[in-house]
mmCIF file with all atom_site columns, C-alpha atoms in Angstrom:
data_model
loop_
_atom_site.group_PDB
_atom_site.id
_atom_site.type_symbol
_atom_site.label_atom_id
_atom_site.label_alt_id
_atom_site.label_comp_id
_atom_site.label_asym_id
_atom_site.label_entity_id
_atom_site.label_seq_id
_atom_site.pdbx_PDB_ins_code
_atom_site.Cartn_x
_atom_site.Cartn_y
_atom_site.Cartn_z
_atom_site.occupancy
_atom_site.B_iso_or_equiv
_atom_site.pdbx_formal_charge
_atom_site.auth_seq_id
_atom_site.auth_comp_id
_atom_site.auth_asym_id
_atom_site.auth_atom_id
_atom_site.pdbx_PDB_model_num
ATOM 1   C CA . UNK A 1 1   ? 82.321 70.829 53.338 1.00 55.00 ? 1   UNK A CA 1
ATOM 2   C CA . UNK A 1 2   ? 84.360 68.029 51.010 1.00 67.00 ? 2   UNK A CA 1
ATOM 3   C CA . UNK A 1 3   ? 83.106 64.461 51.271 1.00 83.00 ? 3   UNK A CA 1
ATOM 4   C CA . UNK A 1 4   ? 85.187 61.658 49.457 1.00 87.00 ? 4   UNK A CA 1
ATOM 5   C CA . UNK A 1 5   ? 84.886 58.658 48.035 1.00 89.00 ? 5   UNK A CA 1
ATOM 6   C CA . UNK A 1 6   ? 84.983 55.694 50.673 1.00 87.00 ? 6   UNK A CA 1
ATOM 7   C CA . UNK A 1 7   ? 86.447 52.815 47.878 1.00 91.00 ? 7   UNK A CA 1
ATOM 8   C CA . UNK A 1 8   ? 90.177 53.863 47.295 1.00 94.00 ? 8   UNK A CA 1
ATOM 9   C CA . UNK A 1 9   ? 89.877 50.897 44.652 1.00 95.00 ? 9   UNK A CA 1
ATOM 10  C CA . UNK A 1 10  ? 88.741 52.902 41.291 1.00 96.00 ? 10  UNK A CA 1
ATOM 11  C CA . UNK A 1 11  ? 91.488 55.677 41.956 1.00 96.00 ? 11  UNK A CA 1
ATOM 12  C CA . UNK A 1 12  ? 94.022 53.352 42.490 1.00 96.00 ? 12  UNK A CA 1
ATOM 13  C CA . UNK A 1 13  ? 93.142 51.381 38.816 1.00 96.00 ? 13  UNK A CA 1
ATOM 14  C CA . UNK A 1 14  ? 93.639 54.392 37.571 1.00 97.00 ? 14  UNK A CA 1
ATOM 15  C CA . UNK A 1 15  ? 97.037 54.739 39.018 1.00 96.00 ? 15  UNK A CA 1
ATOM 16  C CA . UNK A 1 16  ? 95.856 57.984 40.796 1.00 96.00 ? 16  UNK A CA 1
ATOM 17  C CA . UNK A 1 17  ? 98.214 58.721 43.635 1.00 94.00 ? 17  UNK A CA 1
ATOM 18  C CA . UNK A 1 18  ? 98.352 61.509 46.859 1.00 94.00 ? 18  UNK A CA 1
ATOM 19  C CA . UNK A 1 19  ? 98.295 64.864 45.646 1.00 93.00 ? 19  UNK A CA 1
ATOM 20  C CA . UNK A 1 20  ? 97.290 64.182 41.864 1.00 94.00 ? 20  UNK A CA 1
ATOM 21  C CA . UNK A 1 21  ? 94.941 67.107 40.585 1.00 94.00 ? 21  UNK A CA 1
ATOM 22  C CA . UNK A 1 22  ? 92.022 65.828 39.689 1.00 96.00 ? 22  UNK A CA 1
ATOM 23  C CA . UNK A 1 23  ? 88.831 67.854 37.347 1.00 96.00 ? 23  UNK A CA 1
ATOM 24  C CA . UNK A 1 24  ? 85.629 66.753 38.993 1.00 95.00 ? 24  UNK A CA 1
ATOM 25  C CA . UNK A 1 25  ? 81.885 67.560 37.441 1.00 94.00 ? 25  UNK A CA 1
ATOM 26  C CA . UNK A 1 26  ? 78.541 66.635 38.599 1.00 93.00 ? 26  UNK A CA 1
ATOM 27  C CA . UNK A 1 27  ? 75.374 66.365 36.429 1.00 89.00 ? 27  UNK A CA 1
ATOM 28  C CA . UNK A 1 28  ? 72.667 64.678 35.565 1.00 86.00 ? 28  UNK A CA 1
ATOM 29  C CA . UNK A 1 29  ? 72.894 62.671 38.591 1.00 91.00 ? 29  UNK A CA 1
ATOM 30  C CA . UNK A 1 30  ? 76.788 61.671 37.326 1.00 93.00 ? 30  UNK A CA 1
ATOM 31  C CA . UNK A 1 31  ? 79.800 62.677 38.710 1.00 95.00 ? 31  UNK A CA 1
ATOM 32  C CA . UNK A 1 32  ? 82.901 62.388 36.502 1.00 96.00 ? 32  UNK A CA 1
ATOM 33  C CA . UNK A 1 33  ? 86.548 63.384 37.388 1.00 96.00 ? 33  UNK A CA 1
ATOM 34  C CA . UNK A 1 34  ? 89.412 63.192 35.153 1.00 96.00 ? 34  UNK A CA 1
ATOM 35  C CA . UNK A 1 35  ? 93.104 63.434 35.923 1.00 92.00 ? 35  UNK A CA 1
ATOM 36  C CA . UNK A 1 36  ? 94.247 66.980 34.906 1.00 89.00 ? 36  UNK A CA 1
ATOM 37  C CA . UNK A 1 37  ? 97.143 69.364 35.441 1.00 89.00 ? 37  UNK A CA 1
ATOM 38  C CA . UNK A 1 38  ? 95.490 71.983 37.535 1.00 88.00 ? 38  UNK A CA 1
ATOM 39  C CA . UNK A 1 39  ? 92.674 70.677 38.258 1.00 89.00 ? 39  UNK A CA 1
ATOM 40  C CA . UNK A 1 40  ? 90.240 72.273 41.126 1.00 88.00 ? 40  UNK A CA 1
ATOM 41  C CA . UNK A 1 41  ? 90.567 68.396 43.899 1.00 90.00 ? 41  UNK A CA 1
ATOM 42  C CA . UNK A 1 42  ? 93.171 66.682 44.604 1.00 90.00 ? 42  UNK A CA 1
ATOM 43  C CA . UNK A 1 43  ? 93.270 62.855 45.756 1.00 94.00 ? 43  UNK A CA 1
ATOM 44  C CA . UNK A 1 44  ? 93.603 62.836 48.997 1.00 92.00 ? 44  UNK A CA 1
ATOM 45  C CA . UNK A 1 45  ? 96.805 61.958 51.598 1.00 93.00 ? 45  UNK A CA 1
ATOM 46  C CA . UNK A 1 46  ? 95.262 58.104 52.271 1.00 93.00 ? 46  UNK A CA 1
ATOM 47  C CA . UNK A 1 47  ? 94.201 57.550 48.365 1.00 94.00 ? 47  UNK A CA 1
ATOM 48  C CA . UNK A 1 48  ? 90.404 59.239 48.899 1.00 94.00 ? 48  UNK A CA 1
ATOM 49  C CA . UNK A 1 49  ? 88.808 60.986 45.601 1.00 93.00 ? 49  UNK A CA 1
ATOM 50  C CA . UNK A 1 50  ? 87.706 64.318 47.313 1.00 89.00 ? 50  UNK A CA 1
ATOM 51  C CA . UNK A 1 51  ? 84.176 65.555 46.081 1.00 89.00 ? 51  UNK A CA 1
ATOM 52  C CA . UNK A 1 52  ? 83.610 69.643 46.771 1.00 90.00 ? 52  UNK A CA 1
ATOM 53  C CA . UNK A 1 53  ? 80.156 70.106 48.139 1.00 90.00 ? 53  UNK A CA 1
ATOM 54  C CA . UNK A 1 54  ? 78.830 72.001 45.066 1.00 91.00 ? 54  UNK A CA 1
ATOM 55  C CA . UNK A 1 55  ? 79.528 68.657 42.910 1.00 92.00 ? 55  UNK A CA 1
ATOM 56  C CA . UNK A 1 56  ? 77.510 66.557 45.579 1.00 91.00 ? 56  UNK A CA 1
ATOM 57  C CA . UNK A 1 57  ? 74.894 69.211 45.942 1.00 90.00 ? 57  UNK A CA 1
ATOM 58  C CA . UNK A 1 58  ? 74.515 69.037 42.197 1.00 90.00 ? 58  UNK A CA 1
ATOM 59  C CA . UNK A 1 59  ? 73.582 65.789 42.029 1.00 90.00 ? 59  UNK A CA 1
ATOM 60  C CA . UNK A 1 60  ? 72.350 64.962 45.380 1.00 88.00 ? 60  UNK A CA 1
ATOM 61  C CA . UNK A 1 61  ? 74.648 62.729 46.969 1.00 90.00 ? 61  UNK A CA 1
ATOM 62  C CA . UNK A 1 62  ? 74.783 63.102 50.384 1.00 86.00 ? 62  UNK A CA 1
ATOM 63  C CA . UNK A 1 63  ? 76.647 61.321 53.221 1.00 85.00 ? 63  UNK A CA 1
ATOM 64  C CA . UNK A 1 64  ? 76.655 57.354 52.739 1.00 85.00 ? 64  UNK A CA 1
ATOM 65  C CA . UNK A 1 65  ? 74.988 57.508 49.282 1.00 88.00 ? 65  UNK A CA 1
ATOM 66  C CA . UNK A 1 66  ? 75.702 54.613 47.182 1.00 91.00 ? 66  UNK A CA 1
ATOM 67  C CA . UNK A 1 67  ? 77.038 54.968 43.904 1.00 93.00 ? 67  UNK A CA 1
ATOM 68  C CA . UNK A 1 68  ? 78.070 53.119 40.993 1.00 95.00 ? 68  UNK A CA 1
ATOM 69  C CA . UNK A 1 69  ? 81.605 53.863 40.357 1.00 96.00 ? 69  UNK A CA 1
ATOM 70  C CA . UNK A 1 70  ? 83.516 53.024 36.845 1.00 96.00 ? 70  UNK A CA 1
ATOM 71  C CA . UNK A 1 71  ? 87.303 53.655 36.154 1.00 97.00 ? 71  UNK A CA 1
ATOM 72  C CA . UNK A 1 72  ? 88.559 53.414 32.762 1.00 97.00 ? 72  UNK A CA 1
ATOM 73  C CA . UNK A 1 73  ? 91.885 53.508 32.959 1.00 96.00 ? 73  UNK A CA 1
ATOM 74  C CA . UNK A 1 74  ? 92.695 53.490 28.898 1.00 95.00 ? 74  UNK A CA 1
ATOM 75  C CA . UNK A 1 75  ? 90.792 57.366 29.402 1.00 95.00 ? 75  UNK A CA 1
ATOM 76  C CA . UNK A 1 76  ? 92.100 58.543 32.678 1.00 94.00 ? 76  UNK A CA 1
ATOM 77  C CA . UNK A 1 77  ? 88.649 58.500 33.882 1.00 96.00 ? 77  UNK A CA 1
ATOM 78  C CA . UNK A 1 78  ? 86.089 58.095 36.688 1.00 97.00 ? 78  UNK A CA 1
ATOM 79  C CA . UNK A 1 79  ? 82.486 58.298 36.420 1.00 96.00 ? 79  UNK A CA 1
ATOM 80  C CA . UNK A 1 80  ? 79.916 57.641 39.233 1.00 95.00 ? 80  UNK A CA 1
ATOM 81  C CA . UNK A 1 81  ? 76.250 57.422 38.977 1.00 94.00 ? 81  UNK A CA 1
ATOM 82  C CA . UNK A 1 82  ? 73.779 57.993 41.821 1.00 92.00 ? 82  UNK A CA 1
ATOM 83  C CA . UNK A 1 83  ? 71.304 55.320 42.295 1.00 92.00 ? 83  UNK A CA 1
ATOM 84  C CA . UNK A 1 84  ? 68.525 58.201 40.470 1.00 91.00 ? 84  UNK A CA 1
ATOM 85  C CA . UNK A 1 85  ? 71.175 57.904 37.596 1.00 92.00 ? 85  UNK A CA 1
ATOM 86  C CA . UNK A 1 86  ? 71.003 54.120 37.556 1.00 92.00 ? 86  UNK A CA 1
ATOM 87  C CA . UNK A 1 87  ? 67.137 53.848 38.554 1.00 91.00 ? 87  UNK A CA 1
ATOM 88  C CA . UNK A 1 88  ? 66.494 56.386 35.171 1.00 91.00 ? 88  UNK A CA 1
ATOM 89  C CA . UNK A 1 89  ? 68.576 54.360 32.891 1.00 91.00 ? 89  UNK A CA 1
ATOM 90  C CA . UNK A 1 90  ? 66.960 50.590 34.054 1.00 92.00 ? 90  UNK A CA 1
ATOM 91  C CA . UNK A 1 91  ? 63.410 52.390 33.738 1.00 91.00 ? 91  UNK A CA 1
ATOM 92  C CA . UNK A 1 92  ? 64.525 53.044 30.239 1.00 89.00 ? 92  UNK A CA 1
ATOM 93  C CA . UNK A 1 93  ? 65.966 49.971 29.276 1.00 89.00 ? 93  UNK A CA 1
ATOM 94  C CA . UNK A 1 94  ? 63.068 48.154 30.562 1.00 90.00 ? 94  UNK A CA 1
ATOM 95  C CA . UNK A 1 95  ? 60.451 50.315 28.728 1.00 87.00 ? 95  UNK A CA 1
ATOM 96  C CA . UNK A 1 96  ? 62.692 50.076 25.566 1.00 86.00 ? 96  UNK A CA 1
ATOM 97  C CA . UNK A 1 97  ? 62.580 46.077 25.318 1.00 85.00 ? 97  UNK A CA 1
ATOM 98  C CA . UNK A 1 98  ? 58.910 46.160 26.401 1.00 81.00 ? 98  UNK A CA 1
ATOM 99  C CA . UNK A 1 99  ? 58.097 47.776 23.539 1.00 69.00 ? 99  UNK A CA 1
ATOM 100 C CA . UNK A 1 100 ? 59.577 45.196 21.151 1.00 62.00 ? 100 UNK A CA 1
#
């Protein structure tokens, strides 16, 4: 089973629209979709980014998991990071300026 992406907000900077293909990839607690001809999801009929199962099994999002979503429009790009992604990269930044 799909889920989606509640916020319509980020696909609509991007000037996203019903039916555009979309390429969507989960990893290291990231998921990043780009608009592309062919692409395996499509934005939904009501504006939704729809995320396939494997991509949300990949990096553990589940139902109602938060995430930090970015568009950059200038790339035709979303990416959004789990709260693991964002808790690993604070951790780092934090031990990084500790150090100095």
């Amino acid at each position: 089973m799909s889920g989606r992406l509640a916020d319509r907000r980020p696909v609509q900077a991007l000037g996203w629209f019903a039916g555009r293909t979309v390429e969507v990839i989960g990893r290291n607690n990231a998921i990043t979709a780009t608009a592309r001809h062919g692409g395996q999801c499509t934005i939904g009929r009501q504006g939704h980014l729809v995320l396939p199962s494997s991509v949300r099994r990949s990096c553990g999002v589940g139902s109602g998991h938060r995430l930090l979503v970015l568009a950059y429009p200038d790339r035709s790009l979303l990416v959004a990071y789990t709260m693991t992604a964002l808790e690993l990269m604070l951790s780092r930044y934090a031990e990084e300026h500790e150090a100095a």
